[in-house]
Structure formats: C-alpha cells, structure tokens
Coordinates of C-alpha atoms in Angstrom, one line a residue:
Chain L
M1219 CA 12.3 37.8 -14.6
D1220 CA 10.7 35.9 -17.4
P1221 CA 9.5 32.5 -16.3
T1222 CA 11.2 30.8 -19.3
V1223 CA 14.5 32.4 -18.4
V1224 CA 14.1 30.9 -14.9
D1225 CA 13.5 27.6 -16.5
Q1226 CA 16.7 27.9 -18.5
L1227 CA 18.6 29.0 -15.5
V1228 CA 17.5 25.9 -13.6
T1229 CA 18.5 23.7 -16.5
A1230 CA 21.9 25.4 -16.7
A1231 CA 22.4 25.1 -12.9
Q1232 CA 21.7 21.4 -13.2
A1233 CA 24.6 21.2 -15.6
D1234 CA 26.7 22.8 -12.9
A1235 CA 27.0 26.2 -14.6
A1236 CA 28.3 28.7 -11.9
W1237 CA 26.8 31.7 -13.7
A1238 CA 23.4 30.1 -13.5
F1239 CA 23.8 29.6 -9.7
E1240 CA 24.7 33.2 -9.4
R1241 CA 21.7 34.4 -11.3
L1242 CA 19.3 32.2 -9.5
Y1243 CA 20.7 33.4 -6.2
R1244 CA 20.3 37.0 -7.2
H1245 CA 16.7 36.4 -8.4
F1246 CA 15.4 34.3 -5.5
A1247 CA 17.6 35.3 -2.5
P1248 CA 15.7 38.5 -1.5
G1249 CA 12.5 36.5 -1.3
V1250 CA 14.0 33.8 0.8
Y1251 CA 15.8 36.3 3.0
G1252 CA 12.5 38.3 3.5
Y1253 CA 10.6 35.1 4.3
L1254 CA 13.2 34.1 6.9
R1255 CA 13.2 37.6 8.4
T1256 CA 9.4 37.6 8.9
Q1257 CA 9.6 34.2 10.5
G1258 CA 12.1 35.4 13.2
A1259 CA 15.1 33.5 12.0
E1260 CA 18.1 34.3 14.3
D1261 CA 20.5 34.9 11.5
P1262 CA 18.5 35.2 8.2
E1263 CA 21.5 36.1 6.1
D1264 CA 23.4 33.0 7.0
L1265 CA 20.3 30.9 6.8
T1266 CA 19.7 32.2 3.3
S1267 CA 23.1 31.0 2.3
E1268 CA 22.5 27.6 3.8
V1269 CA 19.2 27.3 1.9
F1270 CA 20.8 28.0 -1.4
Y1271 CA 23.9 25.9 -0.7
G1272 CA 21.7 23.0 0.1
A1273 CA 19.5 23.6 -2.9
F1274 CA 22.4 23.9 -5.3
R1275 CA 24.0 20.8 -4.0
R1276 CA 20.8 18.8 -4.6
I1277 CA 19.8 20.5 -7.8
R1278 CA 20.6 17.6 -10.0
S1279 CA 17.9 15.6 -8.3
F1280 CA 15.3 18.3 -8.8
T1281 CA 12.8 17.9 -11.6
G1282 CA 10.5 20.6 -12.8
N1283 CA 10.4 24.1 -14.2
G1284 CA 11.2 27.5 -12.7
Q1285 CA 7.9 27.8 -10.7
A1286 CA 8.5 24.4 -9.3
F1287 CA 12.0 25.4 -8.4
R1288 CA 10.6 28.4 -6.4
S1289 CA 8.3 26.1 -4.5
W1290 CA 11.1 23.6 -3.9
L1291 CA 13.4 26.4 -2.7
F1292 CA 10.9 27.7 -0.1
T1293 CA 10.3 24.1 1.1
I1294 CA 14.0 23.9 1.9
A1295 CA 13.8 27.3 3.5
H1296 CA 10.9 26.2 5.6
H1297 CA 12.8 23.1 6.8
R1298 CA 15.9 25.1 7.5
L1299 CA 13.8 27.5 9.6
I1300 CA 12.4 24.6 11.6
D1301 CA 16.0 23.4 12.2
D1302 CA 16.9 26.9 13.2
R1303 CA 14.1 27.1 15.7
R1304 CA 15.0 23.7 17.2
R1305 CA 18.6 24.7 17.4
R1306 CA 17.6 27.7 19.4
G1307 CA 15.3 25.6 21.6
R1308 CA 12.1 27.4 21.0
A1309 CA 9.4 26.6 18.6
V1310 CA 8.0 30.0 17.9
L1311 CA 9.2 33.5 17.7
T1312 CA 9.0 35.2 21.1
A1313 CA 11.3 38.2 20.8
P1314 CA 10.4 41.3 18.9
L1315 CA 11.9 41.5 15.5
D1316 CA 14.5 44.0 14.6
H1317 CA 14.7 44.2 10.8
G1318 CA 15.1 46.6 8.2
A1319 CA 17.8 49.0 7.2
D1320 CA 20.4 46.6 6.0
T1321 CA 18.2 45.1 3.2
C1322 CA 17.2 48.1 1.2
V1323 CA 18.2 49.0 -2.3
G1324 CA 20.7 51.6 -2.9
G1325 CA 19.9 55.1 -4.2
D1326 CA 18.2 58.0 -2.5
V1327 CA 18.8 57.8 1.2
E1328 CA 15.5 59.4 2.2
D1329 CA 13.5 57.1 0.0
D1330 CA 15.4 54.1 1.3
A1331 CA 14.7 55.1 4.9
L1332 CA 11.0 55.6 4.2
A1333 CA 10.8 52.3 2.4
S1334 CA 12.6 50.6 5.2
L1335 CA 10.2 52.1 7.7
G1336 CA 7.2 50.7 5.8
S1337 CA 8.8 47.2 5.7
V1338 CA 9.6 47.3 9.3
Q1339 CA 6.1 48.4 10.2
A1340 CA 4.7 45.6 8.0
V1341 CA 6.9 43.0 9.7
R1342 CA 6.0 44.3 13.1
L1343 CA 2.3 44.0 12.3
L1344 CA 2.9 40.5 11.0
D1345 CA 4.4 39.5 14.4
G1346 CA 1.0 39.8 16.0
L1347 CA -0.3 36.9 14.1
S1348 CA -0.1 33.2 15.0
P1349 CA 2.9 31.4 13.6
D1350 CA 0.9 29.5 11.1
Q1351 CA -1.0 32.6 9.8
R1352 CA 2.3 34.5 9.6
E1353 CA 4.0 31.7 7.6
V1354 CA 1.1 31.4 5.2
L1355 CA 0.9 35.1 4.5
A1356 CA 4.7 35.3 4.0
L1357 CA 4.7 32.4 1.6
R1358 CA 1.7 33.8 -0.3
V1359 CA 3.0 37.4 -0.5
I1360 CA 6.7 37.5 -0.1
A1361 CA 7.5 34.1 -1.8
D1362 CA 4.6 34.6 -4.3
L1363 CA 3.5 31.0 -4.0
T1364 CA 0.0 29.8 -4.9
V1365 CA -2.3 28.3 -2.3
E1366 CA -1.4 24.8 -3.5
Q1367 CA 2.3 25.4 -3.4
T1368 CA 2.0 26.9 0.0
A1369 CA 0.1 23.9 1.2
R1370 CA 2.8 21.6 -0.1
V1371 CA 5.6 23.6 1.5
L1372 CA 3.8 23.6 4.9
G1373 CA 2.5 20.0 4.6
K1374 CA -1.1 21.3 5.0
Q1375 CA -4.3 21.0 3.0
P1376 CA -5.1 23.8 0.6
G1377 CA -8.3 24.4 2.5
A1378 CA -6.4 24.9 5.7
V1379 CA -4.1 27.4 4.0
K1380 CA -7.1 29.4 2.7
A1381 CA -8.6 29.5 6.2
L1382 CA -5.3 30.6 7.7
Q1383 CA -4.8 33.4 5.2
R1384 CA -8.4 34.6 5.7
R1385 CA -8.0 34.7 9.4
G1386 CA -4.6 36.3 9.2
L1387 CA -5.9 39.1 6.9
A1388 CA -8.9 39.6 9.1
A1389 CA -6.6 39.9 12.2
L1390 CA -4.3 42.4 10.4
R1391 CA -7.3 44.4 9.3
K1392 CA -8.6 44.7 12.8
K1393 CA -5.2 45.6 14.1
L1394 CA -4.8 48.3 11.5
E1395 CA -8.2 49.8 12.4
R1396 CA -7.6 49.6 16.1
E1397 CA -4.1 51.1 16.0
G1398 CA -4.9 53.5 13.1
V1399 CA -1.6 52.6 11.5
T1400 CA -0.7 54.5 8.4
L1401 CA 1.8 52.9 6.1
Chain H
M812 CA -39.6 58.4 11.5
S813 CA -36.1 58.2 10.1
G814 CA -35.4 57.3 6.5
F815 CA -33.4 54.2 5.4
S816 CA -30.2 56.1 4.7
D817 CA -30.4 58.7 7.5
Y818 CA -27.7 57.0 9.6
Q819 CA -25.6 55.5 6.9
D820 CA -22.4 56.7 8.6
D821 CA -23.2 54.7 11.6
M822 CA -23.5 51.5 9.7
T823 CA -20.5 49.2 9.8
T824 CA -18.3 49.1 6.8
N825 CA -16.5 46.0 8.0
R826 CA -17.6 43.8 5.1
T827 CA -16.3 40.2 5.0
L828 CA -13.3 39.1 3.0
D829 CA -14.4 36.9 0.2
E830 CA -12.0 34.7 -1.7
R831 CA -11.7 36.9 -4.7
T832 CA -10.8 39.9 -2.5
I833 CA -8.3 37.9 -0.5
E834 CA -6.5 36.8 -3.7
A835 CA -6.5 40.4 -5.0
L836 CA -5.0 41.6 -1.7
L837 CA -2.3 38.9 -1.6
A838 CA -1.4 39.4 -5.3
G839 CA -1.2 43.2 -4.8
R840 CA -4.0 44.0 -7.3
A841 CA -6.0 47.1 -6.9
L842 CA -9.4 46.9 -5.1
Y843 CA -11.4 49.8 -6.5
D844 CA -14.7 48.9 -4.8
R845 CA -13.2 48.3 -1.4
E846 CA -12.0 51.5 0.0
D847 CA -12.3 50.0 3.5
L848 CA -9.4 47.7 2.6
T849 CA -7.0 50.4 1.5
P850 CA -4.8 50.2 4.7
L851 CA -4.7 46.4 4.4
A852 CA -3.8 46.6 0.7
S853 CA -1.0 49.0 1.6
L854 CA 0.2 46.6 4.2
M855 CA 0.4 43.8 1.7
M856 CA 2.3 46.0 -0.7
E857 CA 4.8 46.7 2.1
L858 CA 5.0 43.1 3.0
R859 CA 5.7 42.3 -0.7
A860 CA 8.6 44.8 -0.6
V861 CA 10.2 42.8 2.2
G862 CA 11.0 40.2 -0.4
D863 CA 12.5 42.7 -2.8
G864 CA 15.9 44.4 -2.8
I865 CA 19.4 43.2 -3.1
P866 CA 20.3 39.7 -2.0
P867 CA 22.3 39.3 1.3
E868 CA 26.0 38.5 1.1
P869 CA 26.5 34.8 0.7
N870 CA 28.6 32.9 3.2
A871 CA 32.0 31.5 2.2
A872 CA 30.7 28.1 1.1
L873 CA 28.0 29.5 -1.1
A874 CA 30.3 32.2 -2.5
G875 CA 32.5 29.4 -3.7
V876 CA 29.6 27.7 -5.5
L877 CA 28.5 31.0 -7.0
A878 CA 32.0 31.7 -8.3
H879 CA 33.2 28.2 -9.3
G880 CA 30.3 25.9 -9.3
L881 CA 29.8 22.9 -7.1
P882 CA 32.7 21.1 -5.5
A883 CA 33.9 18.0 -7.2
D884 CA 32.5 15.7 -4.5
P885 CA 29.5 17.4 -3.0
T886 CA 29.0 14.6 -0.5
T887 CA 31.9 15.9 1.5
A888 CA 30.5 19.3 1.9
D889 CA 30.7 21.0 5.2
D890 CA 27.3 20.0 6.5
D891 CA 27.9 16.3 6.0
L892 CA 29.8 14.2 8.4
P893 CA 33.5 14.4 7.4
V894 CA 35.4 11.1 6.9
P895 CA 38.9 11.5 8.3
A896 CA 41.6 10.5 5.9
G897 CA 43.0 7.2 7.0
G898 CA 40.8 7.2 10.0
Q899 CA 39.5 3.9 11.4
I900 CA 35.8 3.8 11.0
V901 CA 34.1 1.8 13.6
R902 CA 30.9 0.2 12.3
P903 CA 28.3 -1.8 14.2
A904 CA 28.7 -5.6 13.9
K905 CA 27.1 -7.2 10.9
Q906 CA 23.5 -8.3 11.6
A907 CA 22.0 -11.4 10.1
S908 CA 18.8 -10.6 8.3
G909 CA 15.5 -11.8 9.7
L910 CA 14.7 -12.8 13.3
P911 CA 17.4 -14.1 15.6
T912 CA 17.6 -17.9 15.8
W913 CA 16.2 -18.2 19.3
K914 CA 13.1 -16.2 18.2
R915 CA 12.6 -18.3 15.1
V916 CA 12.8 -21.5 17.1
R917 CA 10.4 -20.1 19.7
T918 CA 7.9 -19.2 17.0
M919 CA 8.3 -22.6 15.4
I920 CA 7.6 -24.4 18.7
S921 CA 4.5 -22.3 19.6
G922 CA 3.3 -22.6 16.0
F923 CA 3.8 -26.3 16.0
V924 CA 1.8 -26.8 19.2
S925 CA -0.9 -24.5 18.0
A926 CA -1.1 -26.3 14.6
F927 CA -1.3 -29.6 16.4
A928 CA -4.2 -28.5 18.6
A929 CA -6.0 -27.0 15.7
K930 CA -5.7 -30.0 13.5
V931 CA -6.9 -32.2 16.4
A932 CA -9.9 -30.0 16.8
A933 CA -10.8 -30.5 13.1
L934 CA -10.3 -34.3 13.1
G935 CA -12.8 -37.1 13.1
V936 CA -13.0 -40.0 15.4
V937 CA -10.8 -42.4 13.4
A938 CA -8.3 -39.7 12.6
K939 CA -8.0 -38.8 16.3
A940 CA -7.4 -42.3 17.2
S941 CA -4.6 -42.6 14.6
L942 CA -3.2 -39.3 15.8
A943 CA -3.0 -40.6 19.4
V944 CA -0.7 -43.4 18.2
T945 CA 1.5 -41.1 16.3
A946 CA 1.8 -38.5 19.1
T947 CA 2.6 -41.2 21.7
A948 CA 5.4 -42.5 19.4
A949 CA 6.7 -39.0 18.9
V950 CA 6.9 -38.2 22.5
A951 CA 8.5 -41.5 23.3
A952 CA 11.1 -40.8 20.6
G953 CA 11.6 -37.3 22.0
A954 CA 12.3 -38.7 25.5
V955 CA 15.0 -40.8 24.0
A956 CA 16.8 -37.8 22.6
A957 CA 19.4 -37.0 25.1
D958 CA 19.9 -33.3 24.3
V959 CA 16.4 -32.1 25.0
P960 CA 16.5 -29.8 28.1
Q961 CA 14.3 -30.8 31.0
T962 CA 12.2 -27.6 30.8
V963 CA 11.5 -27.9 27.2
S964 CA 10.9 -31.6 27.4
N965 CA 8.2 -30.8 30.1
S966 CA 6.6 -28.2 27.8
L967 CA 6.5 -30.5 24.9
G968 CA 5.2 -33.3 27.1
G969 CA 2.4 -31.0 28.0
G970 CA 1.7 -30.2 24.4
A971 CA 1.7 -33.9 23.5
H972 CA -0.8 -34.6 26.3
V973 CA -3.5 -32.9 24.3
P974 CA -4.1 -35.7 21.8
A975 CA -3.8 -38.3 24.6
S976 CA -6.8 -36.8 26.4
I977 CA -8.7 -36.7 23.2
E978 CA -8.1 -40.4 22.8
A979 CA -9.8 -41.0 26.2
G980 CA -12.8 -39.0 25.2
D981 CA -13.3 -40.6 21.8
A982 CA -13.6 -44.0 20.3
G983 CA -10.2 -45.8 20.1
L984 CA -8.5 -47.2 17.1
E985 CA -9.5 -50.7 17.9
A986 CA -13.1 -49.9 18.2
S987 CA -13.0 -48.0 14.9
A988 CA -11.2 -50.9 13.2
D989 CA -13.7 -53.4 14.4
A990 CA -16.6 -51.3 13.3
S991 CA -18.5 -52.9 10.5
A992 CA -20.7 -51.6 7.8
D993 CA -23.5 -50.9 10.3
A994 CA -21.3 -48.1 11.8
D995 CA -24.0 -45.7 10.7
A996 CA -26.4 -47.2 13.2
D997 CA -23.8 -47.4 16.0
A998 CA -22.6 -43.9 15.5
D999 CA -24.6 -41.9 17.9
V1000 CA -24.3 -38.2 17.9
S1001 CA -24.4 -38.1 21.7
D1002 CA -21.3 -40.3 21.8
I1003 CA -19.1 -37.5 20.3
E1004 CA -18.2 -35.2 23.1
V1005 CA -17.8 -32.0 21.3
P1006 CA -17.6 -29.8 24.4
E1007 CA -14.7 -31.9 25.6
A1008 CA -12.9 -31.3 22.4
S1009 CA -13.5 -27.6 22.9
D1010 CA -12.0 -27.8 26.3
V1011 CA -9.0 -29.5 25.0
V1012 CA -8.5 -26.9 22.3
E1013 CA -8.8 -24.1 24.9
G1014 CA -6.4 -25.9 27.2
A1015 CA -3.9 -26.2 24.4
D1016 CA -4.3 -22.6 23.7
E1017 CA -3.5 -21.7 27.3
Q1018 CA -0.5 -23.9 27.2
V1019 CA 0.8 -22.2 24.2
D1020 CA 0.3 -18.8 25.9
T1021 CA 2.1 -20.0 28.9
L1022 CA 5.0 -21.3 26.9
E1023 CA 5.2 -18.2 24.8
G1024 CA 5.0 -16.0 27.9
T1025 CA 7.9 -17.9 29.5
I1026 CA 10.0 -17.7 26.5
M1027 CA 9.2 -14.0 25.8
N1028 CA 10.1 -13.0 29.4
S1029 CA 13.4 -14.8 29.2
P1030 CA 16.5 -12.7 28.4
A1031 CA 18.1 -13.2 24.9
G1032 CA 21.2 -15.3 25.2
G1033 CA 20.2 -16.6 28.6
P1034 CA 19.6 -20.3 29.6
A1035 CA 16.0 -20.3 28.4
S1036 CA 17.1 -18.9 25.1
D1037 CA 19.7 -21.6 24.8
A1038 CA 17.1 -24.2 25.7
V1039 CA 14.8 -23.0 23.0
G1040 CA 17.7 -23.2 20.5
Q1041 CA 18.3 -26.7 21.5
A1042 CA 14.6 -27.5 21.4
G1043 CA 14.5 -26.4 17.8
K1044 CA 17.2 -28.8 17.0
A1045 CA 15.5 -31.5 19.1
I1046 CA 12.2 -31.1 17.2
G1047 CA 14.0 -31.7 14.0
D1048 CA 15.7 -34.7 15.5
V1049 CA 12.4 -36.1 16.8
E1050 CA 10.8 -35.8 13.5
E1051 CA 13.6 -37.8 12.0
Q1052 CA 13.7 -40.4 14.8
V1053 CA 10.1 -41.5 14.6
P1054 CA 10.6 -45.1 13.6
D1055 CA 9.4 -46.1 10.2
D1056 CA 7.6 -49.1 11.5
V1057 CA 5.5 -46.9 13.7
T1058 CA 4.6 -44.7 10.8
D1059 CA 3.9 -47.7 8.7
A1060 CA 1.7 -49.2 11.4
V1061 CA -0.4 -46.1 11.5
D1062 CA -0.7 -46.1 7.8
D1063 CA -1.6 -49.8 7.8
A1064 CA -4.3 -49.2 10.5
R1065 CA -5.6 -46.3 8.6
G1066 CA -5.7 -48.4 5.5
Q1067 CA -7.7 -51.2 7.3
V1068 CA -10.6 -48.9 8.2
P1069 CA -13.3 -49.8 5.7
D1070 CA -14.3 -46.9 3.4
D1071 CA -18.0 -47.2 4.4
V1072 CA -17.0 -46.6 8.1
T1073 CA -15.0 -43.6 7.1
D1074 CA -17.9 -42.3 5.0
G1075 CA -20.3 -43.0 7.9
V1076 CA -18.1 -41.1 10.3
D1077 CA -18.0 -38.2 7.8
D1078 CA -21.8 -38.3 7.5
V1079 CA -22.2 -38.2 11.3
R1080 CA -19.6 -35.4 11.6
G1081 CA -21.7 -33.4 9.1
Q1082 CA -24.7 -33.8 11.3
V1083 CA -23.1 -32.7 14.5
P1084 CA -23.7 -29.1 15.3
V1085 CA -20.4 -27.5 16.1
P1086 CA -20.7 -25.2 19.1
A1087 CA -19.6 -21.6 18.6
E1088 CA -16.9 -21.9 21.2
V1089 CA -15.2 -24.8 19.3
D1090 CA -15.3 -22.8 16.1
G1091 CA -14.0 -19.7 17.8
A1092 CA -11.2 -21.6 19.6
A1093 CA -10.1 -23.4 16.5
E1094 CA -10.1 -20.2 14.5
R1095 CA -8.0 -18.4 17.1
V1096 CA -5.5 -21.2 17.2
Q1097 CA -5.5 -21.5 13.4
K1098 CA -4.6 -17.8 13.0
R1099 CA -1.4 -18.4 14.9
I1100 CA 0.0 -21.1 12.7
P1101 CA 2.9 -20.0 10.5
S1102 CA 2.6 -21.5 7.0
Q1103 CA 5.7 -23.6 7.2
V1104 CA 4.7 -25.2 10.5
S1105 CA 1.2 -25.7 9.2
D1106 CA 2.7 -27.5 6.2
T1107 CA 4.9 -29.6 8.4
A1108 CA 2.1 -30.5 10.7
G1109 CA -0.1 -31.3 7.7
G1110 CA 2.6 -33.8 6.5
L1111 CA 2.7 -35.4 9.9
L1112 CA -1.1 -35.6 10.5
P1113 CA -3.6 -37.7 8.5

C-alpha cells in the first residue's frame, strides 16, 4: 500500500471512521499476526485482535505518519506479547511452535501447502535463536521496521539491535549449512 | 609444489556478513555476488511471507470497532475496570499533602537543635556569652510550660546544655563588658579553646542523632509520636513566652559592648586557625538545617 494512503487512513481513523479502521486492520494485521506467531504467543489470533483494539482506542492520542503508526502498532504488540508471557508464567518460548496452514492465502491448494511448508520451516529455524535475536529478526523482516524503529520497540540501542541481527543471521546460516535445509 | 589455486575447493567460503549484506538479506534484495548466502536469503524470503496473507478473524470487540467505529465511551471498554452502576465505590481515605504532622515536628526539633549547635560553633566570644543568657532564659521558660512531656523536656534540656558548657569554656558576658579598648592586648589566642568548641559541636551532633533515632524508632501514632506533636506546640509556646525584658536585657548588654572590643574580637577570631574537625563538624551540622528553622534560629541568635 502506498505510504501516503496509509497516512490518510491513520488520519481518517483518528476521526473515528470505521472504514479506516477496517482497512488499517487488513493492511497491518497479517504482519502483527506473523510477528506474534514467531514469538510463540499462545493465541496469536486473539492477541492480534487485542493489539488492534488497544491501538484503535488510543489512536486519537497518536501523532505521526503511517510509518510511525507501524512502529507504534508493533510497540503495542510487543507489550501485549510480554503480558501474554507473564500471564502464562514463563518468560520465553519453551514449547515447539505449531504454525502454518490456517494463515495462508486462498487459491491453489498445492501452492498454498508448499508455501505453508516453507513458512513453517522458517519459523522452526527461527525457534533455535535466542529470544532477543528472534524478536529482532521478526521485527526487521516480518514487521519491516528499520533498525532505529526496532530499537525503539524493544527499548534497546540501535547498536545492540545490529549486533543481535548479525548474530541471529550467522546462527541461522550455520544451522542451514549444518542441517542442509532446503526451503 | 602446489599452485595458489590448486586447492580452491578446500578453502572456506564462509565469508563474514557485513552490514550492507545484512541489510540486503533483511530487506529481501538479491545478492548476486554471494551465492553462499542463497539458502539464508531464501529463509528470509520465507520469513517475510509469514507476515503476508489474509488477516485473522477479529474477536467480537474488534469486529464491533471495524464495523461501527469506536464505542461512545472508550474508557468503559472491556479491558478497563468496569464501574458498576449505582455501586458504592470505596476509596482510600483522603491524605493530607506533605509529611504527617508528627514527622514535620520531629524534623523541626532536630533541625532546631542542629541549627543551634551550628550557630554556636560559628559565634565569637561575646556572642557566645549573650547566647548563654538567652538559652538559659529559654529553658527556664520551657520548664514553666506545663504541657511539655517529660521525655521531650529532657531532650530539650540536653540540647540547651550545649551553650551552657560553652559559657564555661569562654569569657563571660561580664568579662566582655568590662573589657576596655586594650582588649586587643588581652585577647590571647591561647585563651580561646577551639578544640573544646569542636567537642561541643560533636556532642550536639550525637545528641541530635540520638534524639532522631529515638523518634524514628517510635511507632506513628504512639506515645512518642504524641509527645513530639506536643513538643512542636511547646516550642512555639516557648518562643512566645521568652519575657521581653530578658530579650531586652540581652540586647542592652550587647549594645554596651564597645565597638572596638567587638572589632578586636573579630580580629582575633580571624587569626585563630580553625581546626579541620571543627570545620567538618560545623559543616555536617549545617547541612541538616532546614531553611525555615535556620531562619528562625537566625532571628533568635545574635
């Protein structure tokens, strides 16, 4: 979606336009949902709804453009994720993830299945990283945030984010070489 | 002898990831010169796809917002604490702003004693003598006040003892008043017992600590707390009850000291090397004086 369109949607949502909420949700929800999935949220669907509901309720207090809105949205998602982990009484993901088939686009069944397989494989590989590395890579790739935005979401320094993404990629690279995984 | 590229296949291809390469991988851009990173680039593409697709079904609350906009009063949304209609809301009791009375009074007492000791440490011979008269009168008036509790009265008596001991160690008021213009000659540096003043200041410091410790360890609302509350009132009363004639007499005595004597004393004071422990003790005590108490004490002292 064109960035200026997102800017206009945010402005319209701030004026309580239901159609703007709906379009913002359609545009950003897959990313938020994907981020929450890779971080081992117990019920990523419900958590996604909570993130958007909280964001829309407070949207009048938000200031900034569409890109800032994206960053703000993932900050809320990050906080909701922490709450979710606390609620479950564990700080990090310990159980293997079971993601996939329910999130794929409609259309050709075989293509969908293959695409799902690739995503599941990617998420499984991501599970082998440290929580911080996994979160940084998810925010950089899935949420499409910059280093600075990721640092703000996580409350870290940009240098720390760069170090985490470098170590995370190096670990994934080793894992791919060791396991000979083909995606 | 083998050539440079004879075993090229055995050389590692695990080149490091520089920042440009990392950004290209994360952004999903092609890396033409890094075939060794193809699997990693594919993985990043798959990871990016995790954030694509159709959005999940919204829950009931969000579905309502998407269909009709925000509720009229968003503060009563389901993740806030509901306020029951007509329910009786129990709130904590109203709190007065600032410190509780017993603590304010306690601070005032300890500050007052500290200020007193600090001022004494900084005084000259004549001023100390004048102070002795004032303090004696104040303690006498305090003893008259019927509502001063015994424990507090003892504590204040201990505090008031400080200037009394200074009086013994220094020249008295009479001696100062009788001093003539040759006071410069009579004023001997060795007569001023600075170490003794230092001891007095440190003694006062310890007394303040003891008093503070006693009050700090007493439970709020207990007898000690009540006593402190009464003491605060008593201090105010004592200040008011110092007879005017005593104050006037002190002022008169002060006025009778010739200027040249005062100047001479000041000169001598300037020549006396102040030991470090006196400076340090005075500074420690001075730091603990609240501004209001300091101002009050400044009004009472010469």
